mmCIF file of C-alpha atoms in Angstrom:
data_model
loop_
_atom_site.group_PDB
_atom_site.id
_atom_site.type_symbol
_atom_site.label_atom_id
_atom_site.label_comp_id
_atom_site.label_asym_id
_atom_site.label_seq_id
_atom_site.Cartn_x
_atom_site.Cartn_y
_atom_site.Cartn_z
ATOM 1 C CA SER A 1 105.389 57.823 45.284
ATOM 2 C CA GLN A 2 104.358 59.297 42.231
ATOM 3 C CA GLU A 3 101.140 61.221 43.154
ATOM 4 C CA LEU A 4 100.078 62.343 39.771
ATOM 5 C CA GLU A 5 101.042 60.645 36.754
ATOM 6 C CA GLN A 6 101.140 61.673 33.091
ATOM 7 C CA SER A 7 101.373 60.034 29.859
ATOM 8 C CA PRO A 8 102.906 59.822 27.241
ATOM 9 C CA GLN A 9 105.679 61.610 28.484
ATOM 10 C CA SER A 10 106.301 62.966 24.988
ATOM 11 C CA LEU A 11 104.423 62.902 21.874
ATOM 12 C CA ILE A 12 105.059 63.866 18.039
ATOM 13 C CA VAL A 13 102.167 64.783 16.084
ATOM 14 C CA GLN A 14 101.447 66.040 12.381
ATOM 15 C CA GLU A 15 99.441 69.417 11.948
ATOM 16 C CA GLY A 16 95.847 68.730 11.979
ATOM 17 C CA LYS A 17 95.739 65.417 14.177
ATOM 18 C CA ASN A 18 93.663 65.207 17.532
ATOM 19 C CA LEU A 19 95.549 63.962 20.417
ATOM 20 C CA THR A 20 94.624 62.818 23.965
ATOM 21 C CA ILE A 21 96.875 63.394 27.394
ATOM 22 C CA ASN A 22 96.135 62.033 30.229
ATOM 23 C CA CYS A 23 96.719 62.587 34.231
ATOM 24 C CA THR A 24 95.965 59.750 36.950
ATOM 25 C CA SER A 25 96.092 61.160 40.590
ATOM 26 C CA SER A 26 96.768 58.435 43.605
ATOM 27 C CA LYS A 27 94.900 60.725 46.023
ATOM 28 C CA THR A 28 91.308 61.975 45.670
ATOM 29 C CA LEU A 29 90.923 64.893 43.628
ATOM 30 C CA TYR A 30 89.400 68.110 44.945
ATOM 31 C CA GLY A 31 90.213 70.347 41.624
ATOM 32 C CA LEU A 32 92.289 69.563 38.521
ATOM 33 C CA TYR A 33 94.536 72.080 36.860
ATOM 34 C CA TRP A 34 95.838 72.001 33.215
ATOM 35 C CA TYR A 35 98.741 74.231 32.513
ATOM 36 C CA LYS A 36 100.541 74.818 29.529
ATOM 37 C CA GLN A 37 104.471 75.842 29.561
ATOM 38 C CA LYS A 38 106.750 76.468 26.771
ATOM 39 C CA TYR A 39 110.557 76.001 27.446
ATOM 40 C CA GLY A 40 111.904 77.308 30.175
ATOM 41 C CA GLU A 41 109.043 79.762 31.116
ATOM 42 C CA GLY A 42 106.133 79.937 33.620
ATOM 43 C CA LEU A 43 103.044 78.338 32.935
ATOM 44 C CA ILE A 44 99.913 79.496 31.096
ATOM 45 C CA PHE A 45 96.610 78.524 33.023
ATOM 46 C CA LEU A 46 94.362 76.330 30.517
ATOM 47 C CA MET A 47 91.525 75.695 32.404
ATOM 48 C CA MET A 48 90.433 73.857 35.969
ATOM 49 C CA LEU A 49 88.013 71.123 36.596
ATOM 50 C CA GLN A 50 86.296 70.580 40.059
ATOM 51 C CA LYS A 51 82.923 68.152 39.948
ATOM 52 C CA GLY A 52 82.919 64.806 38.474
ATOM 53 C CA GLY A 53 81.836 64.246 34.986
ATOM 54 C CA GLU A 54 83.056 67.989 34.033
ATOM 55 C CA GLU A 55 83.634 68.784 31.080
ATOM 56 C CA LYS A 56 85.521 72.526 29.873
ATOM 57 C CA SER A 57 86.897 73.755 26.435
ATOM 58 C CA HIS A 58 88.510 76.323 25.082
ATOM 59 C CA GLU A 59 89.406 76.659 21.416
ATOM 60 C CA LYS A 60 90.345 73.449 20.117
ATOM 61 C CA ILE A 61 91.337 71.817 23.717
ATOM 62 C CA THR A 62 88.734 70.136 25.581
ATOM 63 C CA ALA A 63 89.470 68.646 29.126
ATOM 64 C CA LYS A 64 86.924 66.188 30.975
ATOM 65 C CA LEU A 65 87.720 65.106 35.154
ATOM 66 C CA ASP A 66 86.379 61.675 35.896
ATOM 67 C CA GLU A 67 86.139 61.806 40.161
ATOM 68 C CA LYS A 68 85.437 57.817 40.275
ATOM 69 C CA LYS A 69 88.758 56.738 38.305
ATOM 70 C CA GLN A 70 90.506 60.289 39.703
ATOM 71 C CA GLN A 71 91.888 61.215 36.215
ATOM 72 C CA SER A 72 91.107 63.762 33.471
ATOM 73 C CA SER A 73 91.890 64.122 30.030
ATOM 74 C CA LEU A 74 92.860 67.027 27.981
ATOM 75 C CA HIS A 75 91.598 66.902 24.207
ATOM 76 C CA ILE A 76 93.194 68.623 21.557
ATOM 77 C CA THR A 77 91.084 68.611 18.134
ATOM 78 C CA ALA A 78 92.679 69.286 14.890
ATOM 79 C CA SER A 79 96.354 70.294 16.760
ATOM 80 C CA GLN A 80 98.556 73.082 15.375
ATOM 81 C CA PRO A 81 102.444 74.225 15.533
ATOM 82 C CA SER A 82 100.784 76.501 18.209
ATOM 83 C CA HIS A 83 99.661 74.131 20.358
ATOM 84 C CA ALA A 84 103.418 72.744 20.542
ATOM 85 C CA GLY A 85 104.901 72.843 24.230
ATOM 86 C CA ILE A 86 104.418 70.867 27.872
ATOM 87 C CA TYR A 87 101.196 70.223 29.239
ATOM 88 C CA LEU A 88 100.901 69.871 33.230
ATOM 89 C CA CYS A 89 98.173 68.778 35.321
ATOM 90 C CA GLY A 90 97.856 70.009 38.671
ATOM 91 C CA ALA A 91 96.000 68.322 41.400
ATOM 92 C CA ASP A 92 94.680 70.042 44.378
ATOM 93 C CA THR A 93 94.511 66.995 46.669
ATOM 94 C CA GLY A 94 92.304 69.369 49.665
ATOM 95 C CA ASN A 95 95.787 69.978 51.518
ATOM 96 C CA THR A 96 95.772 73.826 52.299
ATOM 97 C CA ASP A 97 95.261 74.997 48.491
ATOM 98 C CA LYS A 98 98.721 73.927 47.151
ATOM 99 C CA LEU A 99 99.231 71.847 44.375
ATOM 100 C CA ILE A 100 101.070 68.619 43.268
ATOM 101 C CA PHE A 101 101.846 68.705 39.627
ATOM 102 C CA GLY A 102 102.957 65.931 36.933
ATOM 103 C CA THR A 103 106.121 65.423 35.727
ATOM 104 C CA GLY A 104 104.685 67.072 32.287
ATOM 105 C CA THR A 105 103.720 65.818 28.874
ATOM 106 C CA ARG A 106 105.760 67.353 25.945
ATOM 107 C CA LEU A 107 104.189 67.772 22.763
ATOM 108 C CA GLN A 108 105.813 68.526 18.813
ATOM 109 C CA VAL A 109 103.460 69.342 15.969
ATOM 110 C CA PHE A 110 105.195 69.577 12.674
ATOM 111 C CA PRO A 111 103.731 70.889 9.951
ATOM 112 C CA GLU B 1 95.569 93.399 34.897
ATOM 113 C CA ALA B 2 99.139 92.810 35.455
ATOM 114 C CA GLY B 3 100.486 89.443 36.063
ATOM 115 C CA VAL B 4 102.841 87.423 38.267
ATOM 116 C CA ALA B 5 106.081 89.800 38.105
ATOM 117 C CA GLN B 6 109.621 87.879 38.575
ATOM 118 C CA SER B 7 113.338 88.709 37.974
ATOM 119 C CA PRO B 8 115.768 88.691 37.450
ATOM 120 C CA ARG B 9 114.627 86.282 34.374
ATOM 121 C CA TYR B 10 118.285 84.546 34.537
ATOM 122 C CA LYS B 11 121.312 84.247 36.237
ATOM 123 C CA ILE B 12 124.028 82.455 36.887
ATOM 124 C CA ILE B 13 126.601 82.047 39.639
ATOM 125 C CA GLU B 14 129.517 79.439 40.675
ATOM 126 C CA LYS B 15 128.427 77.376 43.651
ATOM 127 C CA ARG B 16 128.972 78.471 47.332
ATOM 128 C CA GLN B 17 127.805 81.787 45.812
ATOM 129 C CA SER B 18 124.509 83.451 47.041
ATOM 130 C CA VAL B 19 121.468 84.241 44.772
ATOM 131 C CA ALA B 20 117.935 86.010 45.638
ATOM 132 C CA PHE B 21 114.927 86.224 43.697
ATOM 133 C CA TRP B 22 112.836 88.129 43.314
ATOM 134 C CA CYS B 23 107.818 88.262 42.728
ATOM 135 C CA ASN B 24 105.696 90.528 42.985
ATOM 136 C CA PRO B 25 102.255 89.113 42.666
ATOM 137 C CA ILE B 26 99.194 89.766 41.301
ATOM 138 C CA SER B 27 97.478 92.849 42.808
ATOM 139 C CA GLY B 28 95.143 91.343 45.447
ATOM 140 C CA HIS B 29 96.177 88.231 45.552
ATOM 141 C CA ALA B 30 96.793 87.065 49.118
ATOM 142 C CA THR B 31 98.570 83.702 48.621
ATOM 143 C CA LEU B 32 101.802 83.463 47.362
ATOM 144 C CA TYR B 33 104.158 80.213 46.108
ATOM 145 C CA TRP B 34 107.305 79.891 45.496
ATOM 146 C CA TYR B 35 108.012 76.752 43.027
ATOM 147 C CA GLN B 36 110.988 75.036 41.825
ATOM 148 C CA GLN B 37 111.507 73.394 38.768
ATOM 149 C CA ILE B 38 113.891 70.699 37.880
ATOM 150 C CA LEU B 39 114.414 70.373 33.698
ATOM 151 C CA GLY B 40 112.265 67.277 32.820
ATOM 152 C CA GLN B 41 110.137 67.442 36.054
ATOM 153 C CA GLY B 42 107.211 69.133 37.393
ATOM 154 C CA PRO B 43 106.904 71.956 39.755
ATOM 155 C CA LYS B 44 107.691 71.636 43.157
ATOM 156 C CA LEU B 45 106.255 73.706 45.666
ATOM 157 C CA LEU B 46 108.944 75.220 48.037
ATOM 158 C CA ILE B 47 107.022 77.530 50.022
ATOM 159 C CA GLN B 48 103.073 78.919 50.769
ATOM 160 C CA PHE B 49 102.426 82.272 51.837
ATOM 161 C CA GLN B 50 99.180 83.943 52.770
ATOM 162 C CA ASN B 51 99.644 87.307 53.481
ATOM 163 C CA ASN B 52 102.782 87.504 55.335
ATOM 164 C CA GLY B 53 102.478 84.450 57.181
ATOM 165 C CA VAL B 54 103.963 80.983 55.886
ATOM 166 C CA VAL B 55 101.037 78.181 55.433
ATOM 167 C CA ASP B 56 103.446 75.386 54.023
ATOM 168 C CA ASP B 57 107.415 75.065 54.220
ATOM 169 C CA SER B 58 107.659 71.573 54.543
ATOM 170 C CA GLN B 59 109.894 71.117 51.341
ATOM 171 C CA LEU B 60 111.766 74.283 51.596
ATOM 172 C CA PRO B 61 115.868 73.177 52.463
ATOM 173 C CA LYS B 62 115.703 75.352 55.365
ATOM 174 C CA ASP B 63 119.268 74.939 55.813
ATOM 175 C CA ARG B 64 120.289 76.828 52.683
ATOM 176 C CA PHE B 65 116.963 78.459 51.045
ATOM 177 C CA SER B 66 115.110 81.255 52.933
ATOM 178 C CA ALA B 67 112.217 83.518 52.063
ATOM 179 C CA GLU B 68 110.214 86.388 52.998
ATOM 180 C CA ARG B 69 106.846 88.211 52.356
ATOM 181 C CA LEU B 70 107.653 91.166 54.747
ATOM 182 C CA LYS B 71 104.568 93.128 54.163
ATOM 183 C CA GLY B 72 102.266 90.460 53.048
ATOM 184 C CA VAL B 73 103.188 91.687 48.857
ATOM 185 C CA ASP B 74 106.134 90.968 47.258
ATOM 186 C CA SER B 75 108.669 88.036 48.168
ATOM 187 C CA THR B 76 112.023 87.169 47.806
ATOM 188 C CA LEU B 77 113.663 83.952 47.830
ATOM 189 C CA LYS B 78 117.240 83.243 48.679
ATOM 190 C CA ILE B 79 119.657 80.594 48.668
ATOM 191 C CA GLN B 80 122.830 81.016 50.691
ATOM 192 C CA PRO B 81 125.421 78.884 50.228
ATOM 193 C CA ALA B 82 124.178 77.923 46.299
ATOM 194 C CA LYS B 83 124.517 73.882 45.075
ATOM 195 C CA LEU B 84 124.948 72.277 41.743
ATOM 196 C CA GLU B 85 122.010 70.822 42.136
ATOM 197 C CA ASP B 86 119.878 74.210 42.732
ATOM 198 C CA SER B 87 120.025 74.561 38.748
ATOM 199 C CA ALA B 88 116.614 74.507 38.031
ATOM 200 C CA VAL B 89 113.950 77.281 37.003
ATOM 201 C CA TYR B 90 112.135 79.247 40.280
ATOM 202 C CA LEU B 91 109.015 80.103 39.746
ATOM 203 C CA CYS B 92 106.400 82.494 41.643
ATOM 204 C CA ALA B 93 102.592 82.085 41.676
ATOM 205 C CA SER B 94 99.774 83.856 43.367
ATOM 206 C CA SER B 95 96.038 83.182 44.170
ATOM 207 C CA SER B 96 93.338 84.424 45.625
ATOM 208 C CA PRO B 97 92.692 82.753 49.068
ATOM 209 C CA GLY B 98 90.556 79.095 48.843
ATOM 210 C CA PRO B 99 90.451 76.820 45.967
ATOM 211 C CA ASP B 100 91.282 79.341 43.368
ATOM 212 C CA THR B 101 93.297 79.650 39.866
ATOM 213 C CA GLN B 102 97.188 79.774 40.488
ATOM 214 C CA TYR B 103 98.407 82.215 38.132
ATOM 215 C CA PHE B 104 102.358 82.012 37.428
ATOM 216 C CA GLY B 105 104.938 84.393 36.696
ATOM 217 C CA PRO B 106 107.438 84.013 33.796
ATOM 218 C CA GLY B 107 110.343 82.325 35.893
ATOM 219 C CA THR B 108 113.853 82.856 36.935
ATOM 220 C CA ARG B 109 115.843 80.484 35.413
ATOM 221 C CA LEU B 110 119.339 79.635 37.885
ATOM 222 C CA THR B 111 122.529 77.901 36.581
ATOM 223 C CA VAL B 112 124.995 76.786 39.195
ATOM 224 C CA LEU B 113 128.387 76.241 38.019
#
């Protein structure tokens, strides 16, 4: 059974548009990590959320954690071509610090 | 500060051959992870080390995969013999003990023909 679901699976937006990616866990979240990945490369850490209601921002990317819903959202404001890539959420479900990852959301931003 | 190093970046082999990947974690990080990422999927944990001990290898196909971290620093992941379904990106990550951020290397893309 899928423990961590991301939606949408892919997203194509025009430069300048806002977008939101969602990540929902079927298990209790002890921490939620967002990473970005360029095709075939390693994961780049974006931010970590641990407390219910926590919200963090870095440049034009904001992530929120809804502990009760076991859900996190990643919002990009005024998207740019440099935002293109695969966004992955990873959940710490309290089991030896290992992360369970979603299948990713592929984002394309066209000029 | 240097990041997680992995080599090689790319490897192409034929099925039934052997292959080995190397990872050097961030200095001072006691925990090291190996993940397998098949195209279109998220990374899946293969094995987790803390220092030179195995914490979790429940998803490692032990009939063909092996990993070691003898001195508690760098690590090697081996596949012997490789199968077509082993084609994937193999990612290494490291972190400090406890619920801490995992930092990833660039990965090794393995193609099995």
